[in-house]
Each structure stands twice: as structure tokens, then as C-alpha cells.
mmCIF file with all atom_site columns, C-alpha atoms and ligand atoms in Angstrom:
data_model
loop_
_atom_site.group_PDB
_atom_site.id
_atom_site.type_symbol
_atom_site.label_atom_id
_atom_site.label_alt_id
_atom_site.label_comp_id
_atom_site.label_asym_id
_atom_site.label_entity_id
_atom_site.label_seq_id
_atom_site.pdbx_PDB_ins_code
_atom_site.Cartn_x
_atom_site.Cartn_y
_atom_site.Cartn_z
_atom_site.occupancy
_atom_site.B_iso_or_equiv
_atom_site.pdbx_formal_charge
_atom_site.auth_seq_id
_atom_site.auth_comp_id
_atom_site.auth_asym_id
_atom_site.auth_atom_id
_atom_site.pdbx_PDB_model_num
ATOM   1   C  CA  . MET A 1 1   ? -77.287 1.420   182.773 1.00 97.00 ? 1   MET A CA  1
ATOM   2   C  CA  . LYS A 1 2   ? -76.056 -1.648  184.838 1.00 98.00 ? 2   LYS A CA  1
ATOM   3   C  CA  . ALA A 1 3   ? -73.376 -4.237  183.965 1.00 98.00 ? 3   ALA A CA  1
ATOM   4   C  CA  . LEU A 1 4   ? -72.282 -7.516  185.598 1.00 98.00 ? 4   LEU A CA  1
ATOM   5   C  CA  . ILE A 1 5   ? -68.705 -8.117  186.219 1.00 99.00 ? 5   ILE A CA  1
ATOM   6   C  CA  . ILE A 1 6   ? -67.610 -11.697 186.666 1.00 99.00 ? 6   ILE A CA  1
ATOM   7   C  CA  . VAL A 1 7   ? -64.275 -11.940 188.209 1.00 99.00 ? 7   VAL A CA  1
ATOM   8   C  CA  . ASP A 1 8   ? -61.774 -14.744 187.655 1.00 98.00 ? 8   ASP A CA  1
ATOM   9   C  CA  . VAL A 1 9   ? -64.064 -17.877 187.567 1.00 99.00 ? 9   VAL A CA  1
ATOM   10  C  CA  . GLN A 1 10  ? -61.081 -19.815 186.259 1.00 98.00 ? 10  GLN A CA  1
ATOM   11  C  CA  . ASN A 1 11  ? -60.086 -23.541 186.684 1.00 98.00 ? 11  ASN A CA  1
ATOM   12  C  CA  . ASP A 1 12  ? -57.057 -22.649 188.838 1.00 98.00 ? 12  ASP A CA  1
ATOM   13  C  CA  . PHE A 1 13  ? -59.344 -21.097 191.317 1.00 98.00 ? 13  PHE A CA  1
ATOM   14  C  CA  . LEU A 1 14  ? -61.723 -24.237 191.655 1.00 98.00 ? 14  LEU A CA  1
ATOM   15  C  CA  . SER A 1 15  ? -61.240 -27.433 193.145 1.00 98.00 ? 15  SER A CA  1
ATOM   16  C  CA  . GLY A 1 16  ? -58.369 -29.342 191.547 1.00 98.00 ? 16  GLY A CA  1
ATOM   17  C  CA  . GLY A 1 17  ? -56.710 -26.101 190.491 1.00 98.00 ? 17  GLY A CA  1
ATOM   18  C  CA  . ALA A 1 18  ? -53.406 -24.542 191.542 1.00 98.00 ? 18  ALA A CA  1
ATOM   19  C  CA  . LEU A 1 19  ? -54.934 -21.928 193.931 1.00 98.00 ? 19  LEU A CA  1
ATOM   20  C  CA  . PRO A 1 20  ? -58.382 -23.418 194.873 1.00 98.00 ? 20  PRO A CA  1
ATOM   21  C  CA  . VAL A 1 21  ? -60.743 -20.942 196.598 1.00 98.00 ? 21  VAL A CA  1
ATOM   22  C  CA  . PRO A 1 22  ? -62.671 -22.764 199.168 1.00 98.00 ? 22  PRO A CA  1
ATOM   23  C  CA  . ARG A 1 23  ? -66.113 -23.635 197.926 1.00 98.00 ? 23  ARG A CA  1
ATOM   24  C  CA  . GLY A 1 24  ? -65.671 -21.649 194.655 1.00 98.00 ? 24  GLY A CA  1
ATOM   25  C  CA  . ASP A 1 25  ? -67.285 -24.246 192.554 1.00 98.00 ? 25  ASP A CA  1
ATOM   26  C  CA  . GLU A 1 26  ? -70.520 -23.521 194.313 1.00 98.00 ? 26  GLU A CA  1
ATOM   27  C  CA  . ILE A 1 27  ? -70.869 -20.187 192.608 1.00 98.00 ? 27  ILE A CA  1
ATOM   28  C  CA  . ILE A 1 28  ? -70.809 -21.494 188.963 1.00 98.00 ? 28  ILE A CA  1
ATOM   29  C  CA  . PRO A 1 29  ? -74.445 -22.217 188.693 1.00 98.00 ? 29  PRO A CA  1
ATOM   30  C  CA  . VAL A 1 30  ? -75.491 -19.094 190.322 1.00 98.00 ? 30  VAL A CA  1
ATOM   31  C  CA  . VAL A 1 31  ? -73.317 -16.964 187.982 1.00 98.00 ? 31  VAL A CA  1
ATOM   32  C  CA  . ASN A 1 32  ? -74.913 -18.748 185.123 1.00 98.00 ? 32  ASN A CA  1
ATOM   33  C  CA  . ASP A 1 33  ? -78.352 -17.882 186.441 1.00 97.00 ? 33  ASP A CA  1
ATOM   34  C  CA  . LEU A 1 34  ? -77.365 -14.381 187.285 1.00 97.00 ? 34  LEU A CA  1
ATOM   35  C  CA  . GLN A 1 35  ? -76.517 -13.655 183.778 1.00 98.00 ? 35  GLN A CA  1
ATOM   36  C  CA  . GLN A 1 36  ? -80.309 -13.649 182.704 1.00 97.00 ? 36  GLN A CA  1
ATOM   37  C  CA  . GLN A 1 37  ? -80.669 -10.521 184.532 1.00 96.00 ? 37  GLN A CA  1
ATOM   38  C  CA  . PHE A 1 38  ? -78.082 -8.366  182.784 1.00 98.00 ? 38  PHE A CA  1
ATOM   39  C  CA  . GLU A 1 39  ? -77.926 -7.062  179.206 1.00 98.00 ? 39  GLU A CA  1
ATOM   40  C  CA  . LEU A 1 40  ? -74.138 -6.340  179.525 1.00 98.00 ? 40  LEU A CA  1
ATOM   41  C  CA  . ILE A 1 41  ? -71.825 -8.876  180.946 1.00 98.00 ? 41  ILE A CA  1
ATOM   42  C  CA  . VAL A 1 42  ? -68.162 -8.732  181.029 1.00 98.00 ? 42  VAL A CA  1
ATOM   43  C  CA  . ALA A 1 43  ? -65.675 -11.134 182.508 1.00 98.00 ? 43  ALA A CA  1
ATOM   44  C  CA  . THR A 1 44  ? -61.997 -11.035 183.693 1.00 98.00 ? 44  THR A CA  1
ATOM   45  C  CA  . GLN A 1 45  ? -59.259 -13.631 183.521 1.00 98.00 ? 45  GLN A CA  1
ATOM   46  C  CA  . ASP A 1 46  ? -56.155 -13.735 185.828 1.00 98.00 ? 46  ASP A CA  1
ATOM   47  C  CA  . TRP A 1 47  ? -53.632 -13.948 182.908 1.00 98.00 ? 47  TRP A CA  1
ATOM   48  C  CA  . HIS A 1 48  ? -50.132 -14.367 184.104 1.00 98.00 ? 48  HIS A CA  1
ATOM   49  C  CA  . PRO A 1 49  ? -46.880 -14.976 182.059 1.00 98.00 ? 49  PRO A CA  1
ATOM   50  C  CA  . ARG A 1 50  ? -45.113 -18.135 183.294 1.00 98.00 ? 50  ARG A CA  1
ATOM   51  C  CA  . ASP A 1 51  ? -42.181 -15.734 184.799 1.00 98.00 ? 51  ASP A CA  1
ATOM   52  C  CA  . HIS A 1 52  ? -44.776 -13.655 186.802 1.00 98.00 ? 52  HIS A CA  1
ATOM   53  C  CA  . GLY A 1 53  ? -43.277 -11.980 189.855 1.00 98.00 ? 53  GLY A CA  1
ATOM   54  C  CA  . SER A 1 54  ? -46.361 -13.073 191.996 1.00 98.00 ? 54  SER A CA  1
ATOM   55  C  CA  . PHE A 1 55  ? -45.226 -16.727 191.855 1.00 98.00 ? 55  PHE A CA  1
ATOM   56  C  CA  . ALA A 1 56  ? -43.226 -17.859 194.731 1.00 98.00 ? 56  ALA A CA  1
ATOM   57  C  CA  . ALA A 1 57  ? -41.472 -20.346 192.544 1.00 98.00 ? 57  ALA A CA  1
ATOM   58  C  CA  . ASN A 1 58  ? -39.874 -17.517 190.632 1.00 98.00 ? 58  ASN A CA  1
ATOM   59  C  CA  . HIS A 1 59  ? -38.123 -16.098 193.751 1.00 98.00 ? 59  HIS A CA  1
ATOM   60  C  CA  . ALA A 1 60  ? -35.266 -18.404 195.315 1.00 98.00 ? 60  ALA A CA  1
ATOM   61  C  CA  . GLY A 1 61  ? -35.985 -19.627 198.770 1.00 98.00 ? 61  GLY A CA  1
ATOM   62  C  CA  . LYS A 1 62  ? -39.587 -18.102 198.875 1.00 98.00 ? 62  LYS A CA  1
ATOM   63  C  CA  . LYS A 1 63  ? -42.986 -19.966 199.416 1.00 98.00 ? 63  LYS A CA  1
ATOM   64  C  CA  . PRO A 1 64  ? -46.492 -19.320 198.818 1.00 98.00 ? 64  PRO A CA  1
ATOM   65  C  CA  . GLY A 1 65  ? -47.772 -16.774 201.416 1.00 97.00 ? 65  GLY A CA  1
ATOM   66  C  CA  . ASP A 1 66  ? -44.414 -15.007 201.810 1.00 98.00 ? 66  ASP A CA  1
ATOM   67  C  CA  . ARG A 1 67  ? -44.293 -11.421 201.178 1.00 98.00 ? 67  ARG A CA  1
ATOM   68  C  CA  . ILE A 1 68  ? -41.692 -9.372  199.052 1.00 98.00 ? 68  ILE A CA  1
ATOM   69  C  CA  . MET A 1 69  ? -41.155 -6.143  197.425 1.00 98.00 ? 69  MET A CA  1
ATOM   70  C  CA  . LEU A 1 70  ? -41.941 -6.469  193.744 1.00 98.00 ? 70  LEU A CA  1
ATOM   71  C  CA  . ASP A 1 71  ? -40.994 -3.324  191.768 1.00 96.00 ? 71  ASP A CA  1
ATOM   72  C  CA  . GLY A 1 72  ? -41.596 -1.064  194.692 1.00 96.00 ? 72  GLY A CA  1
ATOM   73  C  CA  . ILE A 1 73  ? -44.751 -2.456  196.064 1.00 97.00 ? 73  ILE A CA  1
ATOM   74  C  CA  . GLU A 1 74  ? -45.576 -5.252  198.481 1.00 98.00 ? 74  GLU A CA  1
ATOM   75  C  CA  . GLN A 1 75  ? -46.605 -8.622  196.991 1.00 98.00 ? 75  GLN A CA  1
ATOM   76  C  CA  . ILE A 1 76  ? -47.912 -11.719 198.546 1.00 98.00 ? 76  ILE A CA  1
ATOM   77  C  CA  . LEU A 1 77  ? -46.467 -14.868 196.793 1.00 98.00 ? 77  LEU A CA  1
ATOM   78  C  CA  . TRP A 1 78  ? -48.890 -17.381 195.283 1.00 98.00 ? 78  TRP A CA  1
ATOM   79  C  CA  . PRO A 1 79  ? -48.442 -20.773 193.844 1.00 98.00 ? 79  PRO A CA  1
ATOM   80  C  CA  . ILE A 1 80  ? -47.983 -20.794 189.982 1.00 98.00 ? 80  ILE A CA  1
ATOM   81  C  CA  . HIS A 1 81  ? -51.635 -20.197 188.694 1.00 98.00 ? 81  HIS A CA  1
ATOM   82  C  CA  . CYS A 1 82  ? -53.527 -18.908 185.689 1.00 99.00 ? 82  CYS A CA  1
ATOM   83  C  CA  . VAL A 1 83  ? -50.557 -19.139 183.190 1.00 99.00 ? 83  VAL A CA  1
ATOM   84  C  CA  . GLN A 1 84  ? -51.696 -17.620 179.970 1.00 98.00 ? 84  GLN A CA  1
ATOM   85  C  CA  . ASN A 1 85  ? -53.129 -20.188 177.616 1.00 98.00 ? 85  ASN A CA  1
ATOM   86  C  CA  . THR A 1 86  ? -52.942 -22.991 179.946 1.00 98.00 ? 86  THR A CA  1
ATOM   87  C  CA  . PRO A 1 87  ? -55.979 -25.085 181.124 1.00 98.00 ? 87  PRO A CA  1
ATOM   88  C  CA  . GLY A 1 88  ? -55.779 -23.531 184.576 1.00 98.00 ? 88  GLY A CA  1
ATOM   89  C  CA  . ALA A 1 89  ? -56.323 -20.027 183.260 1.00 99.00 ? 89  ALA A CA  1
ATOM   90  C  CA  . ALA A 1 90  ? -59.376 -21.268 181.143 1.00 98.00 ? 90  ALA A CA  1
ATOM   91  C  CA  . PHE A 1 91  ? -62.847 -20.399 182.246 1.00 98.00 ? 91  PHE A CA  1
ATOM   92  C  CA  . ALA A 1 92  ? -64.500 -23.068 184.359 1.00 98.00 ? 92  ALA A CA  1
ATOM   93  C  CA  . PRO A 1 93  ? -66.152 -25.603 181.888 1.00 97.00 ? 93  PRO A CA  1
ATOM   94  C  CA  . GLY A 1 94  ? -69.552 -25.132 183.491 1.00 98.00 ? 94  GLY A CA  1
ATOM   95  C  CA  . LEU A 1 95  ? -69.452 -21.409 183.197 1.00 98.00 ? 95  LEU A CA  1
ATOM   96  C  CA  . GLU A 1 96  ? -71.760 -19.998 180.421 1.00 98.00 ? 96  GLU A CA  1
ATOM   97  C  CA  . THR A 1 97  ? -69.523 -17.608 178.439 1.00 98.00 ? 97  THR A CA  1
ATOM   98  C  CA  . ASN A 1 98  ? -71.449 -17.110 175.182 1.00 98.00 ? 98  ASN A CA  1
ATOM   99  C  CA  . ARG A 1 99  ? -73.040 -13.713 176.465 1.00 98.00 ? 99  ARG A CA  1
ATOM   100 C  CA  . PHE A 1 100 ? -69.795 -12.324 177.660 1.00 98.00 ? 100 PHE A CA  1
ATOM   101 C  CA  . ALA A 1 101 ? -69.527 -8.849  175.709 1.00 98.00 ? 101 ALA A CA  1
ATOM   102 C  CA  . ARG A 1 102 ? -65.833 -8.680  176.495 1.00 98.00 ? 102 ARG A CA  1
ATOM   103 C  CA  . VAL A 1 103 ? -63.185 -10.405 178.400 1.00 98.00 ? 103 VAL A CA  1
ATOM   104 C  CA  . PHE A 1 104 ? -60.442 -8.350  180.284 1.00 98.00 ? 104 PHE A CA  1
ATOM   105 C  CA  . GLN A 1 105 ? -57.308 -10.156 181.074 1.00 98.00 ? 105 GLN A CA  1
ATOM   106 C  CA  . LYS A 1 106 ? -55.115 -8.683  183.844 1.00 98.00 ? 106 LYS A CA  1
ATOM   107 C  CA  . GLY A 1 107 ? -51.791 -9.675  185.576 1.00 98.00 ? 107 GLY A CA  1
ATOM   108 C  CA  . VAL A 1 108 ? -49.979 -9.843  182.275 1.00 98.00 ? 108 VAL A CA  1
ATOM   109 C  CA  . ASP A 1 109 ? -47.008 -7.794  183.264 1.00 98.00 ? 109 ASP A CA  1
ATOM   110 C  CA  . SER A 1 110 ? -44.414 -9.936  185.072 1.00 98.00 ? 110 SER A CA  1
ATOM   111 C  CA  . LYS A 1 111 ? -43.256 -7.009  187.125 1.00 98.00 ? 111 LYS A CA  1
ATOM   112 C  CA  . ILE A 1 112 ? -46.600 -6.100  188.745 1.00 98.00 ? 112 ILE A CA  1
ATOM   113 C  CA  . ASP A 1 113 ? -49.852 -8.036  189.908 1.00 98.00 ? 113 ASP A CA  1
ATOM   114 C  CA  . SER A 1 114 ? -53.305 -6.890  189.095 1.00 98.00 ? 114 SER A CA  1
ATOM   115 C  CA  . TYR A 1 115 ? -56.045 -8.066  191.561 1.00 98.00 ? 115 TYR A CA  1
ATOM   116 C  CA  . SER A 1 116 ? -58.277 -5.400  190.348 1.00 98.00 ? 116 SER A CA  1
ATOM   117 C  CA  . ALA A 1 117 ? -60.473 -5.677  186.992 1.00 98.00 ? 117 ALA A CA  1
ATOM   118 C  CA  . PHE A 1 118 ? -59.515 -2.002  186.431 1.00 98.00 ? 118 PHE A CA  1
ATOM   119 C  CA  . PHE A 1 119 ? -55.970 -1.448  187.280 1.00 98.00 ? 119 PHE A CA  1
ATOM   120 C  CA  . ASP A 1 120 ? -52.661 -3.073  188.397 1.00 98.00 ? 120 ASP A CA  1
ATOM   121 C  CA  . ASN A 1 121 ? -51.840 -2.901  192.096 1.00 98.00 ? 121 ASN A CA  1
ATOM   122 C  CA  . ALA A 1 122 ? -49.895 0.370   191.873 1.00 98.00 ? 122 ALA A CA  1
ATOM   123 C  CA  . HIS A 1 123 ? -52.612 1.968   189.541 1.00 98.00 ? 123 HIS A CA  1
ATOM   124 C  CA  . ARG A 1 124 ? -49.871 2.336   186.912 1.00 97.00 ? 124 ARG A CA  1
ATOM   125 C  CA  . ARG A 1 125 ? -51.932 0.841   184.112 1.00 97.00 ? 125 ARG A CA  1
ATOM   126 C  CA  . ALA A 1 126 ? -55.623 0.717   183.428 1.00 97.00 ? 126 ALA A CA  1
ATOM   127 C  CA  . THR A 1 127 ? -56.904 -2.571  181.790 1.00 97.00 ? 127 THR A CA  1
ATOM   128 C  CA  . GLY A 1 128 ? -59.523 -0.519  179.778 1.00 98.00 ? 128 GLY A CA  1
ATOM   129 C  CA  . LEU A 1 129 ? -62.507 -1.969  181.570 1.00 98.00 ? 129 LEU A CA  1
ATOM   130 C  CA  . GLY A 1 130 ? -63.340 1.664   183.115 1.00 98.00 ? 130 GLY A CA  1
ATOM   131 C  CA  . ASP A 1 131 ? -63.489 3.287   179.853 1.00 98.00 ? 131 ASP A CA  1
ATOM   132 C  CA  . TYR A 1 132 ? -65.235 0.519   178.193 1.00 98.00 ? 132 TYR A CA  1
ATOM   133 C  CA  . LEU A 1 133 ? -68.110 0.696   180.877 1.00 98.00 ? 133 LEU A CA  1
ATOM   134 C  CA  . LYS A 1 134 ? -68.257 4.497   180.649 1.00 98.00 ? 134 LYS A CA  1
ATOM   135 C  CA  . GLN A 1 135 ? -68.382 4.443   176.862 1.00 98.00 ? 135 GLN A CA  1
ATOM   136 C  CA  . ARG A 1 136 ? -71.353 2.076   177.090 1.00 98.00 ? 136 ARG A CA  1
ATOM   137 C  CA  . GLY A 1 137 ? -73.188 4.388   179.601 1.00 98.00 ? 137 GLY A CA  1
ATOM   138 C  CA  . VAL A 1 138 ? -72.739 1.961   182.446 1.00 98.00 ? 138 VAL A CA  1
ATOM   139 C  CA  . THR A 1 139 ? -73.277 3.618   185.945 1.00 98.00 ? 139 THR A CA  1
ATOM   140 C  CA  . ASP A 1 140 ? -74.001 0.666   188.159 1.00 98.00 ? 140 ASP A CA  1
ATOM   141 C  CA  . VAL A 1 141 ? -71.725 -2.291  188.299 1.00 98.00 ? 141 VAL A CA  1
ATOM   142 C  CA  . TYR A 1 142 ? -72.613 -5.611  189.893 1.00 98.00 ? 142 TYR A CA  1
ATOM   143 C  CA  . LEU A 1 143 ? -69.645 -7.819  190.960 1.00 99.00 ? 143 LEU A CA  1
ATOM   144 C  CA  . CYS A 1 144 ? -69.382 -11.574 191.600 1.00 99.00 ? 144 CYS A CA  1
ATOM   145 C  CA  . GLY A 1 145 ? -66.660 -14.201 191.342 1.00 99.00 ? 145 GLY A CA  1
ATOM   146 C  CA  . LEU A 1 146 ? -63.439 -15.046 192.978 1.00 98.00 ? 146 LEU A CA  1
ATOM   147 C  CA  . ALA A 1 147 ? -61.642 -14.391 195.237 1.00 98.00 ? 147 ALA A CA  1
ATOM   148 C  CA  . THR A 1 148 ? -63.664 -12.126 197.461 1.00 98.00 ? 148 THR A CA  1
ATOM   149 C  CA  . ASP A 1 149 ? -60.653 -10.906 199.485 1.00 98.00 ? 149 ASP A CA  1
ATOM   150 C  CA  . TYR A 1 150 ? -58.408 -10.181 196.461 1.00 98.00 ? 150 TYR A CA  1
ATOM   151 C  CA  . CYS A 1 151 ? -59.545 -9.700  192.919 1.00 98.00 ? 151 CYS A CA  1
ATOM   152 C  CA  . VAL A 1 152 ? -63.302 -9.123  193.811 1.00 98.00 ? 152 VAL A CA  1
ATOM   153 C  CA  . LYS A 1 153 ? -62.422 -6.664  196.611 1.00 98.00 ? 153 LYS A CA  1
ATOM   154 C  CA  . TYR A 1 154 ? -59.847 -4.682  194.624 1.00 98.00 ? 154 TYR A CA  1
ATOM   155 C  CA  . SER A 1 155 ? -62.358 -4.474  191.597 1.00 98.00 ? 155 SER A CA  1
ATOM   156 C  CA  . VAL A 1 156 ? -64.972 -3.183  193.864 1.00 98.00 ? 156 VAL A CA  1
ATOM   157 C  CA  . LEU A 1 157 ? -62.705 -0.668  195.573 1.00 98.00 ? 157 LEU A CA  1
ATOM   158 C  CA  . ASP A 1 158 ? -61.519 0.611   192.025 1.00 98.00 ? 158 ASP A CA  1
ATOM   159 C  CA  . ALA A 1 159 ? -64.993 0.722   190.705 1.00 98.00 ? 159 ALA A CA  1
ATOM   160 C  CA  . CYS A 1 160 ? -66.175 3.060   193.499 1.00 98.00 ? 160 CYS A CA  1
ATOM   161 C  CA  . GLN A 1 161 ? -63.166 5.212   193.024 1.00 98.00 ? 161 GLN A CA  1
ATOM   162 C  CA  . LEU A 1 162 ? -63.903 5.482   189.381 1.00 98.00 ? 162 LEU A CA  1
ATOM   163 C  CA  . GLY A 1 163 ? -67.334 6.747   190.320 1.00 98.00 ? 163 GLY A CA  1
ATOM   164 C  CA  . PHE A 1 164 ? -69.412 3.645   189.615 1.00 98.00 ? 164 PHE A CA  1
ATOM   165 C  CA  . LYS A 1 165 ? -72.086 2.473   192.014 1.00 98.00 ? 165 LYS A CA  1
ATOM   166 C  CA  . ALA A 1 166 ? -70.604 -0.817  192.716 1.00 98.00 ? 166 ALA A CA  1
ATOM   167 C  CA  . LEU A 1 167 ? -72.752 -3.668  194.238 1.00 98.00 ? 167 LEU A CA  1
ATOM   168 C  CA  . LEU A 1 168 ? -71.215 -6.844  195.545 1.00 98.00 ? 168 LEU A CA  1
ATOM   169 C  CA  . ILE A 1 169 ? -73.341 -9.823  194.989 1.00 98.00 ? 169 ILE A CA  1
ATOM   170 C  CA  . VAL A 1 170 ? -71.954 -11.444 198.140 1.00 98.00 ? 170 VAL A CA  1
ATOM   171 C  CA  . ASP A 1 171 ? -73.497 -14.959 197.814 1.00 98.00 ? 171 ASP A CA  1
ATOM   172 C  CA  . VAL A 1 172 ? -71.928 -15.280 194.351 1.00 98.00 ? 172 VAL A CA  1
ATOM   173 C  CA  . CYS A 1 173 ? -68.367 -14.775 195.629 1.00 98.00 ? 173 CYS A CA  1
ATOM   174 C  CA  . ARG A 1 174 ? -65.965 -16.978 197.607 1.00 98.00 ? 174 ARG A CA  1
ATOM   175 C  CA  . GLY A 1 175 ? -62.823 -15.861 199.215 1.00 98.00 ? 175 GLY A CA  1
ATOM   176 C  CA  . ILE A 1 176 ? -59.387 -17.388 200.075 1.00 98.00 ? 176 ILE A CA  1
ATOM   177 C  CA  . ASN A 1 177 ? -59.229 -16.325 203.781 1.00 97.00 ? 177 ASN A CA  1
ATOM   178 C  CA  . LEU A 1 178 ? -55.518 -16.766 204.030 1.00 94.00 ? 178 LEU A CA  1
ATOM   179 C  CA  . ALA A 1 179 ? -55.953 -15.557 207.554 1.00 95.00 ? 179 ALA A CA  1
ATOM   180 C  CA  . PRO A 1 180 ? -59.262 -16.216 209.269 1.00 95.00 ? 180 PRO A CA  1
ATOM   181 C  CA  . GLY A 1 181 ? -61.721 -13.271 209.061 1.00 97.00 ? 181 GLY A CA  1
ATOM   182 C  CA  . ASN A 1 182 ? -60.108 -11.809 205.892 1.00 98.00 ? 182 ASN A CA  1
ATOM   183 C  CA  . VAL A 1 183 ? -63.164 -12.142 203.875 1.00 98.00 ? 183 VAL A CA  1
ATOM   184 C  CA  . ASP A 1 184 ? -65.320 -10.463 206.500 1.00 98.00 ? 184 ASP A CA  1
ATOM   185 C  CA  . LEU A 1 185 ? -62.631 -7.608  206.597 1.00 98.00 ? 185 LEU A CA  1
ATOM   186 C  CA  . ALA A 1 186 ? -62.718 -7.220  202.841 1.00 98.00 ? 186 ALA A CA  1
ATOM   187 C  CA  . ILE A 1 187 ? -66.444 -6.996  202.898 1.00 98.00 ? 187 ILE A CA  1
ATOM   188 C  CA  . GLU A 1 188 ? -66.344 -4.118  205.540 1.00 98.00 ? 188 GLU A CA  1
ATOM   189 C  CA  . GLU A 1 189 ? -63.665 -2.336  203.525 1.00 98.00 ? 189 GLU A CA  1
ATOM   190 C  CA  . MET A 1 190 ? -65.817 -2.488  200.328 1.00 98.00 ? 190 MET A CA  1
ATOM   191 C  CA  . LYS A 1 191 ? -68.776 -1.274  202.252 1.00 98.00 ? 191 LYS A CA  1
ATOM   192 C  CA  . ALA A 1 192 ? -66.506 1.590   203.829 1.00 98.00 ? 192 ALA A CA  1
ATOM   193 C  CA  . SER A 1 193 ? -65.669 2.607   200.227 1.00 98.00 ? 193 SER A CA  1
ATOM   194 C  CA  . GLY A 1 194 ? -69.198 3.087   199.347 1.00 98.00 ? 194 GLY A CA  1
ATOM   195 C  CA  . ALA A 1 195 ? -70.148 -0.366  197.882 1.00 98.00 ? 195 ALA A CA  1
ATOM   196 C  CA  . SER A 1 196 ? -73.511 -1.855  198.457 1.00 98.00 ? 196 SER A CA  1
ATOM   197 C  CA  . VAL A 1 197 ? -73.782 -5.542  199.489 1.00 98.00 ? 197 VAL A CA  1
ATOM   198 C  CA  . LEU A 1 198 ? -76.687 -7.616  198.222 1.00 98.00 ? 198 LEU A CA  1
ATOM   199 C  CA  . GLN A 1 199 ? -77.689 -11.219 197.572 1.00 98.00 ? 199 GLN A CA  1
ATOM   200 C  CA  . SER A 1 200 ? -78.523 -12.734 194.320 1.00 97.00 ? 200 SER A CA  1
ATOM   201 C  CA  . SER A 1 201 ? -81.961 -13.279 195.443 1.00 96.00 ? 201 SER A CA  1
ATOM   202 C  CA  . ASP A 1 202 ? -82.596 -9.429  195.902 1.00 95.00 ? 202 ASP A CA  1
ATOM   203 C  CA  . LEU A 1 203 ? -82.002 -9.136  192.123 1.00 94.00 ? 203 LEU A CA  1
ATOM   204 C  CA  . ARG A 1 204 ? -84.414 -11.875 191.267 1.00 79.00 ? 204 ARG A CA  1
ATOM   205 C  CA  . ASP A 1 205 ? -87.201 -10.420 193.380 1.00 63.00 ? 205 ASP A CA  1
ATOM   206 C  CA  . LYS A 1 206 ? -86.690 -7.086  191.534 1.00 58.00 ? 206 LYS A CA  1
ATOM   207 C  CA  . ARG A 1 207 ? -86.797 -8.617  188.047 1.00 49.00 ? 207 ARG A CA  1
ATOM   208 C  CA  . GLU A 1 208 ? -88.767 -6.555  185.577 1.00 51.00 ? 208 GLU A CA  1
HETATM 209 C  C1  . VGL F 2 .   ? -56.377 -13.832 192.620 1.00 81.00 ? 1   VGL F C1  1
HETATM 210 C  C2  . VGL F 2 .   ? -54.545 -14.294 194.041 1.00 81.00 ? 1   VGL F C2  1
HETATM 211 C  C3  . VGL F 2 .   ? -53.709 -14.149 193.018 1.00 81.00 ? 1   VGL F C3  1
HETATM 212 C  C4  . VGL F 2 .   ? -57.890 -13.614 192.682 1.00 81.00 ? 1   VGL F C4  1
HETATM 213 C  C5  . VGL F 2 .   ? -55.393 -13.693 191.681 1.00 81.00 ? 1   VGL F C5  1
HETATM 214 O  O1  . VGL F 2 .   ? -58.456 -13.868 191.451 1.00 81.00 ? 1   VGL F O1  1
HETATM 215 O  O2  . VGL F 2 .   ? -58.496 -13.262 193.616 1.00 81.00 ? 1   VGL F O2  1
HETATM 216 N  N1  . VGL F 2 .   ? -55.944 -14.086 193.986 1.00 81.00 ? 1   VGL F N1  1
HETATM 217 N  N2  . VGL F 2 .   ? -54.179 -14.033 191.734 1.00 81.00 ? 1   VGL F N2  1
HETATM 218 ZN ZN1 . ZN  F 3 .   ? -52.872 -14.176 189.950 1.00 81.00 ? 2   ZN  F ZN1 1
#
């Protein structure tokens, strides 16, 4: 059984948003098209309280891109983004959401970030996605969305660790590339963890 996981296709990660992922908007029509090939689709939302510890604005004298220790683990600081129940946290208006079986929200604890769709960054708490998929007999998870080098990457790594076959649909992802080459490094890390990398066209070709 396969499932599609659509990661963080939210306004703040798109053009005009608080933390826009370069060319992130390009994936929206492809994500919509891709959904036709899956019976089980889940999505994630980055869903932070306003006082979240990953926001530079919540630390005196800090700016986005700085690194701090947050509750014992290293944290990169970001602009204020994806605040719960704000337009920035909403799914992109062009994204088809009516077939989402469930939406998993992450990053809800002010003290710790959660790039992965499965666990917070210290693996202290699960989001419930892993159990949800296993209960439904899912063995293969296909991932797409934003951002390749953060939330998509950590979701893929955790999927591998949980024993799923993880497949990155690489043309349906875009990355932040805080440092040049980060996206390529992220893809190499995902491969090294056992993930497969494919193109959305590979799926269309194999359509039953
Ligand atoms: C993300 C940075 C901060 C992501 C979320 O969705 O990749 N990146 N919060
Ligand atoms: Zn975030």
C-alpha cells in the first residue's frame, strides 16, 4: 500500500509569504496532478504558536539565519512564519485539499521545532503520522512539497528510519538553499538513508 505525503504547501513558503521557498509555487499544479495516482493522501502543515522558539524575533538581538541552542538542541532561527490560524499557515489557495485523508500539524510546541512530519527535531514526540500510516497498511511513502532541505528531508529520513520505503518525488519539491548546494546535499543524505529519488513523470508512466 502506498501513500502520498504532501509537505507544507502553505502560503508562507510561497511567493509573497514570510519564508518563501524559491520557485515553490511551481510545484502546486504538479502536486494537484500527482494526487490522481494515490488513494491515500496526507498533508502536513507547519503550525507554530506565535511565541515559537524558532522565530528570530522571539530572541533579543537575533536575526533569521542565526543559530541558537533551544531546549538542548541546535536551532536555526527563521522569520516569523506559519503562525497557527493565520493566512500564512493556510494551504496555498491553488492546492487541491479535498482528497486529503488527514492533515498533520507540526511545530506546535514553542520549545522545539519539528521539520519532520513524523517527529519533533529531538525525536521526543511523534506526530501520529507513522502509526496512522502503519494502521492503514502503508509500506511505501511518496513525498513531495516544501522545503527539500528541511521539512521534506527530515520527513524522508524519519520515514526510512520507521521502516517505510521512502520515495522522494524530486521535481515536486523545492528547497531553501540557505547555503548554495544544500538541496543537493539533502538529496544525497536522503539517498544514503535508503530513499529512492524519482520524477513525477516516472509515476505517470507506470500508471495502472
Ligand atoms: C520549514 C523552515 C522552518 C519547512 C519549516 O517546511 O521546510 N523550514 N519551518
Ligand atoms: Zn517552521
